[in-house]
Coordinates of C-alpha atoms and ligand atoms in Angstrom, one line a residue:
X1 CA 105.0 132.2 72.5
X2 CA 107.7 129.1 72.8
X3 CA 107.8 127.5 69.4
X4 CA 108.0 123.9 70.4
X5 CA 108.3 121.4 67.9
X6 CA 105.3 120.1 66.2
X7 CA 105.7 116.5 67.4
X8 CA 105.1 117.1 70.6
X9 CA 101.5 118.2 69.4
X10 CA 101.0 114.3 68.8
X11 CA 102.9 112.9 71.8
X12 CA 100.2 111.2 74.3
X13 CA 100.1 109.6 77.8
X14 CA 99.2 107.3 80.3
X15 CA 95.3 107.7 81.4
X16 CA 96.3 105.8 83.9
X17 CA 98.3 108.5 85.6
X18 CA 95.4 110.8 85.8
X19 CA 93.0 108.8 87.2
X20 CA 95.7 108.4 89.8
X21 CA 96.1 112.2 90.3
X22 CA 91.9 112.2 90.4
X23 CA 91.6 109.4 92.7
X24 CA 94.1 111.1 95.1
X25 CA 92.5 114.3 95.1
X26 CA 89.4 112.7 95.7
X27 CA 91.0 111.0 98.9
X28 CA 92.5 114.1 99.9
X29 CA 88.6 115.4 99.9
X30 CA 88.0 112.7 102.4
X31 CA 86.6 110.2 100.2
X32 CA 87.1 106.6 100.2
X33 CA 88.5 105.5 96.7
X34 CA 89.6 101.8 96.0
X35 CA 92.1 102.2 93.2
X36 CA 92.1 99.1 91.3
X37 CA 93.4 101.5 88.3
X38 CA 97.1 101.8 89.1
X39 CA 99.8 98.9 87.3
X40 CA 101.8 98.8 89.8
X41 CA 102.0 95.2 92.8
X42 CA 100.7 96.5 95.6
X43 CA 103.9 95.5 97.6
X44 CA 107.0 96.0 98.8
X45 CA 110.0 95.6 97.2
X46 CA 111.2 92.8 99.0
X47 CA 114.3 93.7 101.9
X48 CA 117.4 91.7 100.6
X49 CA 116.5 93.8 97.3
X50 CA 116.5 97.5 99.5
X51 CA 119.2 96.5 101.7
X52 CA 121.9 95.9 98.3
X53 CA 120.9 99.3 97.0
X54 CA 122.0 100.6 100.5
X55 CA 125.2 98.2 100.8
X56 CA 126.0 99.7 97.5
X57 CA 125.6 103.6 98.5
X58 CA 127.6 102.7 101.7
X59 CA 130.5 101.1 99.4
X60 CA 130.8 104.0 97.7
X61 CA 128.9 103.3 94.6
X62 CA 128.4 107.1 94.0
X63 CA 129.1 107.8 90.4
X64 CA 128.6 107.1 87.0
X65 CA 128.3 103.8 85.6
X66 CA 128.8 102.6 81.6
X67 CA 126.1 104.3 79.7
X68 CA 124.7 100.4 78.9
X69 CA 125.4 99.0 82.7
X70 CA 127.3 98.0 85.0
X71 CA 128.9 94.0 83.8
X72 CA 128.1 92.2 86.6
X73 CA 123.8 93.0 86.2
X74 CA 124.5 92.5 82.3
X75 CA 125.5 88.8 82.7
X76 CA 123.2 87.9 85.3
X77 CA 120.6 89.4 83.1
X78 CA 122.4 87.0 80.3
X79 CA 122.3 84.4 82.9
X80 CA 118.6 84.4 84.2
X81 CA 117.2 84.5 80.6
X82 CA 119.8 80.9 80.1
X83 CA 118.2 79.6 83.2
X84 CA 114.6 80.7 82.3
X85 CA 114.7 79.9 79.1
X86 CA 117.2 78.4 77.4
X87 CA 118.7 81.2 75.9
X88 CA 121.8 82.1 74.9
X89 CA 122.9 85.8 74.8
X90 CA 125.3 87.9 75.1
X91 CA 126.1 90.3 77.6
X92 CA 127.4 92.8 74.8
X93 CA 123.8 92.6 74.0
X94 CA 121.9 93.8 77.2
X95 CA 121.2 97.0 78.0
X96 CA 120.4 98.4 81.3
X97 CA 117.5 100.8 81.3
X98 CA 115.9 103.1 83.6
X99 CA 112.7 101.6 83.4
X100 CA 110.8 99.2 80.7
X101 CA 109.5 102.1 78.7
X102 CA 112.9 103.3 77.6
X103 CA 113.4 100.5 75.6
X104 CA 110.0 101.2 73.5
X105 CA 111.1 104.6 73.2
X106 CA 114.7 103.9 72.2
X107 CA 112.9 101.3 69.5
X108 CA 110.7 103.6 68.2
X109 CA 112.9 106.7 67.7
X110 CA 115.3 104.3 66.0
X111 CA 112.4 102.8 63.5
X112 CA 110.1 105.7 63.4
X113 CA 109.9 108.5 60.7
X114 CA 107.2 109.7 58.0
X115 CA 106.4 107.1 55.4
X116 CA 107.4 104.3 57.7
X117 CA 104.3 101.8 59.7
X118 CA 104.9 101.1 63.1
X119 CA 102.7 98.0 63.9
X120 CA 101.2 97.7 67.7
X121 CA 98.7 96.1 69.7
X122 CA 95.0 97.7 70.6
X123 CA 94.2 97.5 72.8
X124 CA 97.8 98.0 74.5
X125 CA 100.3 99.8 76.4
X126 CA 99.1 103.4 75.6
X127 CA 102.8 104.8 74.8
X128 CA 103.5 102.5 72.3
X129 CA 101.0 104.6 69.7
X130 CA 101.9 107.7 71.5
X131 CA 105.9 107.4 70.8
X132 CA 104.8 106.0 67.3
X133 CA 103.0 109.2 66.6
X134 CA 105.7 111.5 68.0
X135 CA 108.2 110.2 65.1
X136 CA 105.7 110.7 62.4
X137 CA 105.3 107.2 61.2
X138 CA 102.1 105.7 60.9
X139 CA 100.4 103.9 63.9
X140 CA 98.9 100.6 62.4
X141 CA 96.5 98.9 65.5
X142 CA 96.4 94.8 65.4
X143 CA 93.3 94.4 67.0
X144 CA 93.6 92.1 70.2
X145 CA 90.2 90.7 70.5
X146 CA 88.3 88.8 73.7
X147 CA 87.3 85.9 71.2
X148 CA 91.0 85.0 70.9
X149 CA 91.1 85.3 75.1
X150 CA 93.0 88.4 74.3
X151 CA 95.9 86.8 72.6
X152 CA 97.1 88.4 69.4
X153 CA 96.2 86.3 65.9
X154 CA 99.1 85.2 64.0
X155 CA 97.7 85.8 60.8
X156 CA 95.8 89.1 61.7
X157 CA 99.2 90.5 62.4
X158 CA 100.8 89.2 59.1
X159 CA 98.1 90.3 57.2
X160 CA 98.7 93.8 58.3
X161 CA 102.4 94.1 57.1
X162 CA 103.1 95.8 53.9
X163 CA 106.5 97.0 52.1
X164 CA 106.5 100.3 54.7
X165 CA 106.2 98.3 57.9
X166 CA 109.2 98.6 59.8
X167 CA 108.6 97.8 63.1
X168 CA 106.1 95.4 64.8
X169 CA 105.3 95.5 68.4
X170 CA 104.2 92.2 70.3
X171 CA 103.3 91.6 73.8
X172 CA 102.5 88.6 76.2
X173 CA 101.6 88.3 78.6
X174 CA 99.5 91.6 78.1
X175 CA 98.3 94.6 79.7
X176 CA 95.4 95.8 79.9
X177 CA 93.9 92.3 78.5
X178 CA 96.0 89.9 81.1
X179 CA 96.1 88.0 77.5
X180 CA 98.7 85.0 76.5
X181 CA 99.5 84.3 73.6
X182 CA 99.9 80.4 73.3
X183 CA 103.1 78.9 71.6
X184 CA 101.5 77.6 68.5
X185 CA 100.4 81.5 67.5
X186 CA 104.0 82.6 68.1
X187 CA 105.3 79.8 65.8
X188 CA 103.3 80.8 63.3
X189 CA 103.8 84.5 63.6
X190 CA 107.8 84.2 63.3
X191 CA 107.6 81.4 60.6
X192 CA 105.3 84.1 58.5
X193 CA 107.7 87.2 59.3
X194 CA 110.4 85.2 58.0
X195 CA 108.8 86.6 54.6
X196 CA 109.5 90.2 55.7
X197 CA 112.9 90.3 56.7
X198 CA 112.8 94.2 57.0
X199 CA 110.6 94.3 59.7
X200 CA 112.3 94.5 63.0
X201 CA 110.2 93.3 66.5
X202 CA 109.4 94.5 69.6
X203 CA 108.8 92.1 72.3
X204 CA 107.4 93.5 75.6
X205 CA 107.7 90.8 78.0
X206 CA 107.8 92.6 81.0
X207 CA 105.0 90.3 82.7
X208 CA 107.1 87.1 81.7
X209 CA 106.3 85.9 84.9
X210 CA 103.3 86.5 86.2
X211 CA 101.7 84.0 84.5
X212 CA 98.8 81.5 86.4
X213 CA 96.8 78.5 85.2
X214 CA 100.3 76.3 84.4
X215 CA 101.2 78.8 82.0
X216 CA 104.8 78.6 80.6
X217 CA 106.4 81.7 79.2
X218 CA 107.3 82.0 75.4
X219 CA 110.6 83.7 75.2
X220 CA 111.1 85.5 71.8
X221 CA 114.9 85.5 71.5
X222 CA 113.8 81.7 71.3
X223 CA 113.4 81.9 67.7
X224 CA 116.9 81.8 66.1
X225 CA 115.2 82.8 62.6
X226 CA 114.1 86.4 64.1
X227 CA 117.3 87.0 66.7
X228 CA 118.7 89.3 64.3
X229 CA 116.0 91.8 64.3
X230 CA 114.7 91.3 67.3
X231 CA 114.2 93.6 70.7
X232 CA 113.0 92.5 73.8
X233 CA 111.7 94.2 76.4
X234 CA 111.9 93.4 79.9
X235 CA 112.8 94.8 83.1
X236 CA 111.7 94.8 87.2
X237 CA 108.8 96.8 87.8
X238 CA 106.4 94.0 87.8
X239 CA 108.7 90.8 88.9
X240 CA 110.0 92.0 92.0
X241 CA 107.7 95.3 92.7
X242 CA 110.3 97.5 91.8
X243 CA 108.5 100.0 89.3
X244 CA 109.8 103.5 91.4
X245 CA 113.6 101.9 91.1
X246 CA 113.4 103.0 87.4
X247 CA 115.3 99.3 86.3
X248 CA 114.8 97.8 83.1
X249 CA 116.5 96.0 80.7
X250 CA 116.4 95.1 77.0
X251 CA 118.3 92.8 74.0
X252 CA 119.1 94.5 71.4
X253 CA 120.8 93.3 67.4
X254 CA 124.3 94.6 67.2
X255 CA 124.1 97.7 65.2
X256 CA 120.8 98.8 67.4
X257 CA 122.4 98.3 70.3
X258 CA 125.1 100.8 69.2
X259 CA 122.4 103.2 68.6
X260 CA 120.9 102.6 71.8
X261 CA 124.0 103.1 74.0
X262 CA 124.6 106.3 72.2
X263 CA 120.7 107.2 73.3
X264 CA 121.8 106.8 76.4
X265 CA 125.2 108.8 76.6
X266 CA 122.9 111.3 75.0
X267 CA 120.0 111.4 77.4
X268 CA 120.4 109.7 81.0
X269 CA 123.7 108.7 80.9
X270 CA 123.4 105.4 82.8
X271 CA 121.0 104.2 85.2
X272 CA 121.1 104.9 89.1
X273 CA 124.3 102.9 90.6
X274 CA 123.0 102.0 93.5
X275 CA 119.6 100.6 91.8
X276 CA 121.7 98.5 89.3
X277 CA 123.1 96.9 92.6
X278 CA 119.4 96.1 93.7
X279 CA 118.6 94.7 90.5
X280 CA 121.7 92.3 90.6
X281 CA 120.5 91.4 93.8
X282 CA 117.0 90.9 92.6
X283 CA 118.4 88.2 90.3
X284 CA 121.0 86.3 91.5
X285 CA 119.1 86.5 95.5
X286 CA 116.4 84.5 96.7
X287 CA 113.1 84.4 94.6
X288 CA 110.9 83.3 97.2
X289 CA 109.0 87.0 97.2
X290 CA 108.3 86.5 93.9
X291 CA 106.3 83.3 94.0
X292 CA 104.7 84.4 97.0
X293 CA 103.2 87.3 95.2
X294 CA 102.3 86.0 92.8
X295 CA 100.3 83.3 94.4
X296 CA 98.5 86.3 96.4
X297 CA 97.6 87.8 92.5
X298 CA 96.1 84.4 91.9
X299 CA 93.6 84.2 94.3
X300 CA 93.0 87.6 93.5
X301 CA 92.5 86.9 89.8
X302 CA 90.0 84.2 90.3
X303 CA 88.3 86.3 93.3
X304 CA 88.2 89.4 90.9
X305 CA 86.7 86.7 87.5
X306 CA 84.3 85.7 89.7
X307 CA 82.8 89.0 90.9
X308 CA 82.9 90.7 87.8
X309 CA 80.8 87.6 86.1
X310 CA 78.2 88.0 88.6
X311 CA 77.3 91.7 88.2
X312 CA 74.7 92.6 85.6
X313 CA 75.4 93.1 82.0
X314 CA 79.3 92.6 82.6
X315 CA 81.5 89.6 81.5
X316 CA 84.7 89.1 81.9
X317 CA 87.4 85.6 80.5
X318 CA 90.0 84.5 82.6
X319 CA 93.1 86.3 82.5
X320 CA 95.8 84.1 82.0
X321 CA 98.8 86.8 82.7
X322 CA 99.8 90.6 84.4
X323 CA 97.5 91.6 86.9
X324 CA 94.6 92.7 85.2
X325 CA 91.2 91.8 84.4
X326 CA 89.5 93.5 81.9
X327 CA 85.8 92.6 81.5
X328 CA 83.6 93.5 78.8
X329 CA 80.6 96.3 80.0
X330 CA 78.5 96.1 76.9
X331 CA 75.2 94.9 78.0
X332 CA 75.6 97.0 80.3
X333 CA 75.0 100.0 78.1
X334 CA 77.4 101.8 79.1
X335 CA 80.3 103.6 77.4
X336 CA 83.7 102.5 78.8
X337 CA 85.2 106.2 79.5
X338 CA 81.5 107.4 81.0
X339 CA 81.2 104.1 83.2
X340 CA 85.1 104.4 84.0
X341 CA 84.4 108.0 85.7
X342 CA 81.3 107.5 86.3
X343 CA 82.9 104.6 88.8
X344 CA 85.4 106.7 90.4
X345 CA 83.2 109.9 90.8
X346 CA 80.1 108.4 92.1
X347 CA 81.1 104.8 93.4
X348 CA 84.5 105.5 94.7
X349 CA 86.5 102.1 92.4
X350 CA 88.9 104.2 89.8
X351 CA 89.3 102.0 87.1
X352 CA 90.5 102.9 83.4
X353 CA 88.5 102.6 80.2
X354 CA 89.4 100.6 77.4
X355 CA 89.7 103.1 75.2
X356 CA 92.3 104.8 76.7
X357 CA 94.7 101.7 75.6
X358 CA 93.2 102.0 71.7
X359 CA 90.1 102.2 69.9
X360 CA 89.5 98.6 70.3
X361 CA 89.1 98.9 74.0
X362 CA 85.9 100.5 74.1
X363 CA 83.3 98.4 75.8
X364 CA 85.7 97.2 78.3
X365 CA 87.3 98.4 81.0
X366 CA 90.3 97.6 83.1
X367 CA 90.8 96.7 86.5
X368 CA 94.2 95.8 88.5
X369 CA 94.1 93.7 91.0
X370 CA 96.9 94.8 92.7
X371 CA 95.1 95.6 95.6
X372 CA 93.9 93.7 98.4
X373 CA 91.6 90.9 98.4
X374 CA 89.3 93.2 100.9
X375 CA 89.2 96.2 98.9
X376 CA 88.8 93.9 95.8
X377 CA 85.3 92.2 97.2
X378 CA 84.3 96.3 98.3
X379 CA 85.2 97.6 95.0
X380 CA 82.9 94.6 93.4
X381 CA 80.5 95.1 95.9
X382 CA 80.1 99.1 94.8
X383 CA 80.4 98.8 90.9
X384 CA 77.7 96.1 91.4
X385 CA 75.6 98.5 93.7
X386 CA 76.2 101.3 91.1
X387 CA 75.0 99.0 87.8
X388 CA 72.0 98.2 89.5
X389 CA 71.3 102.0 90.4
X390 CA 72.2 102.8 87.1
X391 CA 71.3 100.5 84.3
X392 CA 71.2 101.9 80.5
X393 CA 69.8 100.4 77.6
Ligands
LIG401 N1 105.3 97.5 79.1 C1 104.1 97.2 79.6 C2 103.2 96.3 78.8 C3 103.6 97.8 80.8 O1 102.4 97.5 81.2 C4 104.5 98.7 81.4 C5 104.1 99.4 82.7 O2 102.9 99.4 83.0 C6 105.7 98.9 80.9 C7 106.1 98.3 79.7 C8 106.7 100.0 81.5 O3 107.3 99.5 82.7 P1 108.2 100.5 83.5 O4 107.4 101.0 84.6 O5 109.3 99.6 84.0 O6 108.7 101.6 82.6

């Protein structure tokens, strides 16, 4: 019997990645799924992107790279957050990641341990609890609720800190809400942590982008008061539909980047060279592809609202950010997990219960529309068929 540590007994994972697995078995049955369950754009990363990775591997880009990145992607990350937002940072302070989720797992090794709180959002990205619970500390959900339009409450989240909180996780423009958190809440979030200086945050603002409605992004390493203790997550999965290049990228304070650099000499080394290349390119090069997709997830967003308010016993707010709707199912009287299988077994449209993102989720569900306008109007089409055929009280 291998004796493996007991924390892996309380690591988790994505649902998301096995209703993948399921909805491609069912395909390779012959069935016709329409996955609006995967968060990943639907297209391709666009060409000047590909061809710098090759230009890179035919100049001979073949080996390592510094464990944190190679300079020139480290100011341009520097620079795009100055021309975004206004911020200043410094190179020495970005770290190049393979992938977003390294970032909240180098953040919550480095905060986590028993006795500690780890603050999060629920519903939220699933591996935030999971990588809390792996260190031992003490998950502690802020409840992200639909009244709010899924942004978090300022004074919910204060309320929850107490002399063991450690760490608090934020995130906006949300998965799986498509929540945004509006500027005034953020005010009022850092001007109340400024009584709790111990508490480090997490930002995840990997969606910083795809925002819709006039939306403007809020930019935590805008807040001079929190800079110090603050991490932010971003990276290129989403922006330029990059999420199998394994590029991400994160802001750390000076003694945690330290700590993070050695997590890296320790683990990974440093991130593919010739993807580093593509991400450089993905910054500094045109960013027409980007507005164009995100104009397609627009119409999709209001196609998908739309839909899902018409079919019975489902209702579903706008989503201001991401690429996700997530309507609530209640009168429908269904469970989210049963309806979510229920969905992809019997009606073909894999979708992911809310409960799989926390406990808060249930009586949602969410749907990505990262697929095509076509396949959105069939999917609607078929969970609307299946409601009808199936109602519960
Ligand atoms: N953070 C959030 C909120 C996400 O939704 C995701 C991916 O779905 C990630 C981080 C991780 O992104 P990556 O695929 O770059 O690791």
């Amino acid at each position: 019997m291998l004796e493996i540590v007991p924390a892996f007994g309380r690591i988790g994972e994505e649902n998301a990645f096995a209703v993948l697995a399921r909805a491609t078995e069912l395909q390779r049955q012959g069935k016709d799924i329409i996955n609006l369950g995967i968060g990943q754009p639907d297209f391709a990363t666009p060409p000047n992107i590909v061809e710098a990775a090759i230009k890179a591997l035919k100049d001979g880009h073949h080996g390592y790279t510094p464990a944190t990145g190679i300079l020139p992607l480290r100011e341009a990350v520097a620079a795009d957050l100055h021309r975004r937002f206004g911020a200043t940072v410094s190179p020495d302070r970005v770290m190049i990641v393979p992938g977003g989720k390294v970032t909240m797992f180098m953040a919550i090794l480095m905060f986590g341990q028993p006795g500690v709180e780890i603050l999060y959002p629920d519903p939220g990205f699933p591996i935030y609890r999971s990588m809390i619970e792996f260190t031992g500390a003490t998950p502690v959900p802020v409840p992200i609720r639909e009244v709010n339009g899924f942004a978090f409450s300022a004074e919910e989240t204060l309320s929850l800190i107490t002399p063991r909180t450690r760490l608090l996780i934020i995130n906006s423009p949300a998965n799986p809400t498509g929540g945004v958190t509006p500027k005034a809440e953020v005010d009022k979030l850092v001007k109340g942590l400024e009584q709790f200086p111990r508490v480090a945050i997490m930002s995840d603002e990997i969606y910083d982008q795809m925002l819709y409605d006039g939306e403007e992004h809020v930019c935590l390493l805008n807040y001079p008061e929190i800079v110090d203790r603050l991490i932010l997550l971003n990276g290129w999965s989403k922006t330029y539909a990059m999420t199998g290049w394994r590029m991400g990228y994160s802001v750390w304070p000076e003694r945690a980047y330290e700590a993070a650099r050695k997590l890296a000499v320790n683990s990974y080394s440093c991130v593919n060279a010739s993807a580093q290349y593509a991400g450089l390119e993905a910054l500094t090069g045109p960013q027409d592809a980007v507005g164009a997709m995100l104009r397609e997830f627009d119409t999709r967003r209001k196609a998908v609202v739309a839909g899902l308010n018409k079919l019975p016993g489902v209702s579903c707010v706008t989503p201001k950010g991401a690429f996700y709707a997530f309507p609530n199912i209640k009168a429908t009287g269904w469970q989210a997990k049963p309806l979510a299988s229920a969905l992809l077994e019997q009606a073909g449209v894999a979708t992911i219960g809310g409960p799989d993102f926390g406990v808060h989720g249930e009586g949602y569900i969410r749907l990505s529309y990262a697929n095509s306008l076509a396949n959105i109007e069939r999917a609607l089409d078929r969970i609307g068929q299946f409601l009808g055929r199936n109602a519960r009280d």
